[in-house]
Amino acid sequence: MLLKCVIYSGLLFVIFATPTQARSIWLKGEYHEQMSLDSMYCAQASGEQPTSCTNRPTSWHQGIDLTSIHIGTLSQEEMIKAVRFPDDPVKELSFKNPIGLIRWSWNMGIVGCNDKVNGLVQGLRCSSHYGPFQFLHAMSSKNDIEAKETKAKIMSWIEYLTLIIENKNNFIKSNYCEYWSSEKENQNPIANYMIPEGKDGFPCKLDSGSPWTIATPLAFHCKFKIVTCNVNLNERNIKNNAIGALLHLIQDSYTQGHAIRGDCCNNTSKVDIAKYQCLPIEQFNSYQKQEKSAHADADGQPSAGTSCKDNQVQHDPITAGAIILWKIQHEKTNLSASIYQYLDANVFQLINPNALSSAGQGFQKI
């Protein structure tokens, strides 16, 4: 018992000391979780597509009815787990998963990701935070990348997630490598990341196990196995994670350490730098040469900035998330296209498509 307490105390120290690349999750603040529940309440309570969201009552414990996509009611508990996907893509952050928790803490805090950031082959845990998969967090993977290039990756990720949610013709059971090989030929900007070694390497060629399906990247949960992970290809689990990843992406795009919106962030207080602004994106930031403490401040307790008052075009992240959930509830045809078009115009609008990524004003290392 004493040894277990010592181990968990050490893990807590590492978790709280580890800088994140997104609004805090789990023990460090649960900002993603709370914003997602706010969006869930707003969507469920709205008879029409919401244009703004009121405060979620503390007594509200319902979920959201998603029988429209054949998964029944998405509970609050399921949403909380799902929205953590981009930060915890293999479901390790839980005290019920001590080996996974140790593994996550080891890689993200104790020794760092180091050589594990080079893409899908090295795993999503590190590559989504520090490598080429940073589009999961609405960031550029390095400096001097044009905003339109980063946006193209983000929009391709959105399309992938929404096609999974819509699941026409049982899309989620399609062969993963056949799909991404075709997308590579069509010059999909994230295809090279999804099949980094082409048809002749991982994950198209496996030493063991079944061939990947479209759903596989959203299906891993690494618990007691040290090297390999379990896979849960249940339709409900996959669609939940896709919805969570979509809301997480939207929320991250409103943190100034990820994407600058408005006149920010030189000489800005910790409270103000964490405020989200309902404005188009000035530039996408890169974690390269960013000051970690400033990024952490921007990922703090979110609140609405002055630009969000009565803004009916550039919505705040909670309203944007609610609109996505409302569309999933009510759109009967062309759901994927509808979500894509809304996010393209109302969340990921760019001021200057040629703006280059950098650490961002106020976030540079001194």
XYZ file of C-alpha atoms in Angstrom:
366
model
C 0.000 0.000 0.000
C 2.826 2.410 0.905
C 4.646 1.605 -2.328
C 1.482 2.302 -4.341
C 1.081 5.681 -2.631
C 4.694 6.569 -3.384
C 4.293 5.587 -7.052
C 1.089 7.581 -7.491
C 2.570 10.594 -5.675
C 5.492 10.526 -8.089
C 3.169 10.244 -11.065
C 1.090 13.167 -9.851
C 4.222 15.280 -9.577
C 5.247 14.410 -13.125
C 1.758 14.995 -14.524
C 1.445 18.431 -12.953
C 4.995 19.370 -13.930
C 4.581 18.316 -17.560
C 3.730 21.153 -19.978
C 0.840 20.332 -22.292
C 0.249 21.345 -25.882
C -3.436 22.024 -25.365
C -6.019 23.328 -22.937
C -5.392 21.346 -19.777
C -7.056 17.961 -19.389
C -7.728 15.617 -16.540
C -6.091 16.570 -13.234
C -4.519 19.790 -14.510
C -7.786 21.611 -15.050
C -10.247 19.605 -17.164
C -10.827 22.621 -19.421
C -11.407 20.522 -22.535
C -13.803 18.331 -20.620
C -15.839 21.210 -19.204
C -16.020 23.091 -22.514
C -17.207 19.910 -24.235
C -19.944 19.359 -21.649
C -21.011 22.992 -22.115
C -21.271 22.372 -25.874
C -23.154 19.131 -25.247
C -25.717 20.853 -23.018
C -26.165 23.710 -25.479
C -26.771 21.381 -28.412
C -29.174 19.138 -26.511
C -31.148 22.115 -25.184
C -31.465 23.901 -28.557
C -34.497 23.396 -30.759
C -32.699 25.148 -33.604
C -29.047 25.347 -34.555
C -27.552 27.381 -31.688
C -26.133 30.850 -32.249
C -24.959 31.264 -28.650
C -24.822 29.153 -25.510
C -26.028 29.824 -21.986
C -24.316 28.489 -18.875
C -24.700 24.771 -18.244
C -26.690 24.121 -15.024
C -24.658 22.302 -12.413
C -27.615 19.945 -11.925
C -27.577 18.799 -15.577
C -26.320 15.246 -15.865
C -27.929 14.116 -19.090
C -26.023 13.144 -22.183
C -26.795 13.993 -25.788
C -29.045 11.928 -28.012
C -26.994 10.754 -31.009
C -29.297 8.046 -32.306
C -28.939 9.886 -35.612
C -25.516 8.236 -36.002
C -26.604 4.957 -34.390
C -24.810 5.228 -31.050
C -27.725 6.156 -28.805
C -27.010 8.603 -25.993
C -23.477 9.904 -25.605
C -23.040 10.269 -21.845
C -21.062 12.931 -20.042
C -18.568 10.303 -18.906
C -18.035 9.133 -22.491
C -17.582 12.696 -23.725
C -14.997 13.402 -21.036
C -12.935 10.410 -22.156
C -13.401 11.086 -25.867
C -12.300 14.723 -25.860
C -8.964 13.711 -24.358
C -8.067 11.709 -27.470
C -5.552 14.121 -29.091
C -3.664 14.494 -25.796
C -4.038 10.849 -24.822
C -4.551 8.929 -28.083
C -4.041 5.473 -26.572
C -6.093 5.959 -23.394
C -3.356 5.878 -20.760
C -4.376 8.735 -18.461
C -6.284 6.926 -15.756
C -5.496 5.679 -12.266
C -7.236 2.481 -13.369
C -4.420 2.034 -15.891
C -1.220 2.252 -13.803
C 1.113 0.858 -16.478
C -0.307 3.204 -19.103
C -0.058 6.122 -16.687
C 3.575 5.321 -15.979
C 4.269 5.013 -19.718
C 2.568 8.347 -20.531
C 4.380 10.102 -17.670
C 7.715 8.582 -18.675
C 7.471 9.756 -22.270
C 5.785 13.106 -21.714
C 7.558 14.170 -18.554
C 10.448 12.138 -17.187
C 12.620 11.423 -20.229
C 10.707 13.374 -22.863
C 9.669 12.249 -26.316
C 13.107 12.810 -27.918
C 13.284 10.470 -30.941
C 9.622 9.444 -30.720
C 8.219 12.448 -32.582
C 8.758 11.410 -36.180
C 5.250 10.299 -37.011
C 2.851 7.401 -36.921
C 5.579 4.758 -36.770
C 6.811 6.205 -33.469
C 3.249 6.614 -32.178
C 0.664 9.361 -31.787
C 1.386 10.142 -28.135
C 4.545 12.110 -28.909
C 4.009 12.850 -32.599
C 0.736 14.651 -31.940
C 2.360 16.879 -29.336
C 5.786 17.545 -30.769
C 5.871 16.084 -34.282
C 4.093 16.163 -37.646
C 0.660 15.407 -36.162
C 0.391 18.769 -34.408
C -2.493 19.597 -36.724
C -4.548 17.577 -34.218
C -3.996 20.569 -31.927
C -4.433 23.365 -34.505
C -0.699 24.072 -34.603
C 2.042 24.067 -37.180
C 4.723 21.400 -36.760
C 7.563 23.893 -37.274
C 8.327 27.525 -38.025
C 7.959 29.243 -41.407
C 5.034 27.167 -42.638
C 2.327 29.119 -44.450
C -1.025 29.260 -42.662
C -2.840 27.816 -45.681
C -0.646 24.681 -45.498
C -1.406 24.094 -41.819
C -5.092 24.807 -42.415
C -5.155 22.306 -45.282
C -3.895 19.602 -42.898
C -6.444 20.594 -40.270
C -9.295 20.502 -42.771
C -8.172 17.086 -44.052
C -8.161 15.783 -40.477
C -11.662 17.234 -40.023
C -12.852 15.495 -43.177
C -11.457 12.157 -41.956
C -13.175 12.513 -38.573
C -16.505 13.581 -40.034
C -16.545 10.745 -42.564
C -16.061 8.375 -39.621
C -18.893 10.017 -37.681
C -21.198 9.903 -40.703
C -20.062 6.370 -41.625
C -21.726 6.115 -45.001
C -21.468 2.656 -46.538
C -19.796 1.402 -43.343
C -16.769 3.613 -44.004
C -15.099 2.820 -40.679
C -14.611 -0.817 -41.720
C -12.905 0.129 -44.993
C -9.306 -0.934 -45.527
C -7.064 1.749 -44.059
C -4.197 1.462 -46.523
C -6.352 1.289 -49.605
C -8.097 4.497 -48.553
C -4.963 6.434 -47.667
C -3.078 5.173 -50.711
C -5.874 6.583 -52.841
C -5.826 9.824 -50.852
C -2.074 10.039 -51.338
C -2.578 9.867 -55.092
C -5.168 12.625 -54.716
C -2.540 14.718 -52.863
C -4.378 14.749 -49.547
C -1.998 16.822 -47.351
C -2.039 14.371 -44.423
C -1.853 11.130 -46.426
C 1.943 10.943 -46.139
C 1.603 11.069 -42.362
C -1.115 8.430 -42.291
C 0.934 5.938 -44.366
C 4.491 7.246 -43.862
C 6.181 4.160 -45.295
C 3.774 3.661 -48.176
C 2.135 0.357 -49.082
C 5.259 -1.623 -48.217
C 5.698 -0.490 -44.601
C 3.856 0.080 -41.330
C 0.894 0.161 -40.922
C 0.198 -1.319 -44.356
C 2.480 -4.260 -43.575
C 2.172 -5.769 -40.106
C 4.158 -8.534 -38.412
C 0.988 -9.795 -36.759
C -2.643 -8.943 -36.256
C -5.420 -7.950 -38.620
C -4.995 -5.303 -41.330
C -5.868 -1.801 -40.188
C -9.288 -0.404 -40.942
C -10.215 3.267 -41.191
C -11.176 3.120 -37.515
C -7.919 1.671 -36.164
C -6.072 4.934 -35.264
C -8.997 5.814 -32.986
C -9.229 2.371 -31.408
C -6.068 1.842 -29.332
C -6.084 1.586 -25.571
C -2.750 0.678 -23.998
C -3.202 -0.870 -20.601
C -1.309 -3.830 -19.204
C 0.695 -4.726 -22.291
C 4.094 -3.020 -22.318
C 4.894 -3.133 -26.046
C 1.576 -3.646 -27.821
C -1.896 -2.241 -27.220
C -5.436 -3.527 -27.220
C -7.815 -2.383 -29.936
C -11.510 -1.555 -29.492
C -13.132 -1.267 -32.926
C -16.656 -0.974 -31.534
C -18.558 1.581 -33.639
C -19.652 3.539 -30.591
C -16.088 3.841 -29.272
C -14.726 4.966 -32.644
C -17.419 7.568 -33.267
C -17.117 8.885 -29.702
C -13.374 9.400 -30.151
C -13.880 11.084 -33.518
C -16.372 13.516 -31.976
C -14.022 14.176 -29.062
C -11.081 14.787 -31.403
C -13.175 17.242 -33.407
C -14.212 19.278 -30.346
C -10.653 19.180 -28.993
C -9.325 20.584 -32.277
C -11.834 23.433 -32.238
C -11.021 24.309 -28.635
C -7.265 24.228 -29.229
C -7.601 26.618 -32.153
C -8.919 29.222 -29.691
C -5.924 29.119 -27.374
C -3.458 31.847 -28.308
C -0.433 29.607 -27.863
C -1.724 27.508 -30.752
C -3.237 30.063 -33.119
C -3.119 33.817 -32.730
C -6.486 35.550 -32.932
C -6.550 39.329 -32.664
C -3.913 41.615 -31.168
C -2.067 39.275 -28.834
C 0.073 38.498 -26.816
C 2.952 40.798 -25.799
C 2.943 41.884 -22.142
C -0.366 40.110 -21.545
C -1.436 38.940 -18.095
C -1.991 35.259 -17.339
C -5.745 35.835 -17.142
C -5.976 37.753 -20.427
C -3.681 35.475 -22.412
C -5.987 32.544 -21.604
C -9.030 34.366 -22.997
C -10.317 33.211 -26.357
C -11.182 35.718 -29.054
C -13.953 35.313 -31.625
C -11.839 36.521 -34.518
C -10.230 34.956 -37.606
C -6.798 33.364 -37.261
C -3.787 35.658 -37.730
C -1.261 32.806 -37.776
C -0.705 29.268 -36.568
C 2.018 28.921 -33.969
C 4.758 26.345 -33.736
C 6.065 24.928 -30.486
C 9.555 25.298 -31.967
C 11.333 28.040 -29.965
C 8.232 28.724 -27.864
C 8.502 29.583 -24.201
C 6.765 26.708 -22.410
C 5.571 28.788 -19.471
C 3.883 31.322 -21.762
C 2.216 28.519 -23.701
C 1.017 27.003 -20.427
C -0.451 30.357 -19.362
C -2.408 30.565 -22.623
C -3.702 27.052 -22.012
C -5.104 28.134 -18.664
C -8.671 28.773 -17.501
C -10.549 29.807 -20.676
C -12.979 32.696 -20.764
C -14.522 34.830 -23.500
C -12.678 37.903 -24.752
C -14.395 41.148 -25.676
C -14.578 40.183 -29.367
C -16.999 37.350 -28.544
C -19.858 39.620 -27.507
C -22.750 39.204 -29.943
C -20.470 37.791 -32.656
C -22.728 35.768 -34.958
C -20.100 34.941 -37.593
C -16.949 33.930 -35.731
C -18.364 31.830 -32.942
C -16.722 31.066 -29.606
C -15.399 27.494 -29.082
C -18.323 26.360 -26.938
C -20.913 27.543 -29.453
C -18.886 26.113 -32.332
C -18.742 22.756 -30.570
C -22.476 22.911 -29.885
C -23.180 23.596 -33.554
C -21.136 20.543 -34.533
C -23.054 18.356 -32.072
C -26.370 19.863 -33.212
C -25.488 19.088 -36.830
C -24.646 15.508 -35.879
C -28.043 15.267 -34.189
C -30.130 16.813 -36.951
C -28.395 16.769 -40.332
C -29.822 13.834 -42.263
C -27.746 14.147 -45.433
C -24.288 15.464 -46.272
C -23.253 15.699 -42.611
C -19.538 15.580 -43.378
C -19.759 18.356 -45.966
C -21.928 20.493 -43.683
C -19.474 20.265 -40.766
C -16.508 20.875 -43.067
C -18.069 23.991 -44.606
C -19.068 25.425 -41.241
C -15.613 24.989 -39.690
C -13.880 26.250 -42.811
C -15.822 29.520 -42.758
C -16.648 30.069 -39.089
C -13.746 28.652 -37.076
C -10.677 28.337 -39.292
C -11.026 31.514 -41.334
C -7.582 33.011 -42.040
C -6.603 36.686 -42.159
C -3.631 35.985 -44.410
C -3.215 32.505 -45.939
C 0.484 33.229 -46.501
C 1.237 34.170 -42.882
C 4.200 32.144 -41.646
C 4.140 30.109 -38.475
C 6.440 31.034 -35.609
C 6.478 30.900 -31.837
C 4.019 33.802 -31.921
C 4.246 37.297 -30.473
C 4.604 37.005 -26.702
C 5.549 33.336 -26.831
C 9.164 33.517 -28.001
C 11.919 32.103 -25.836
C 13.905 34.865 -24.219
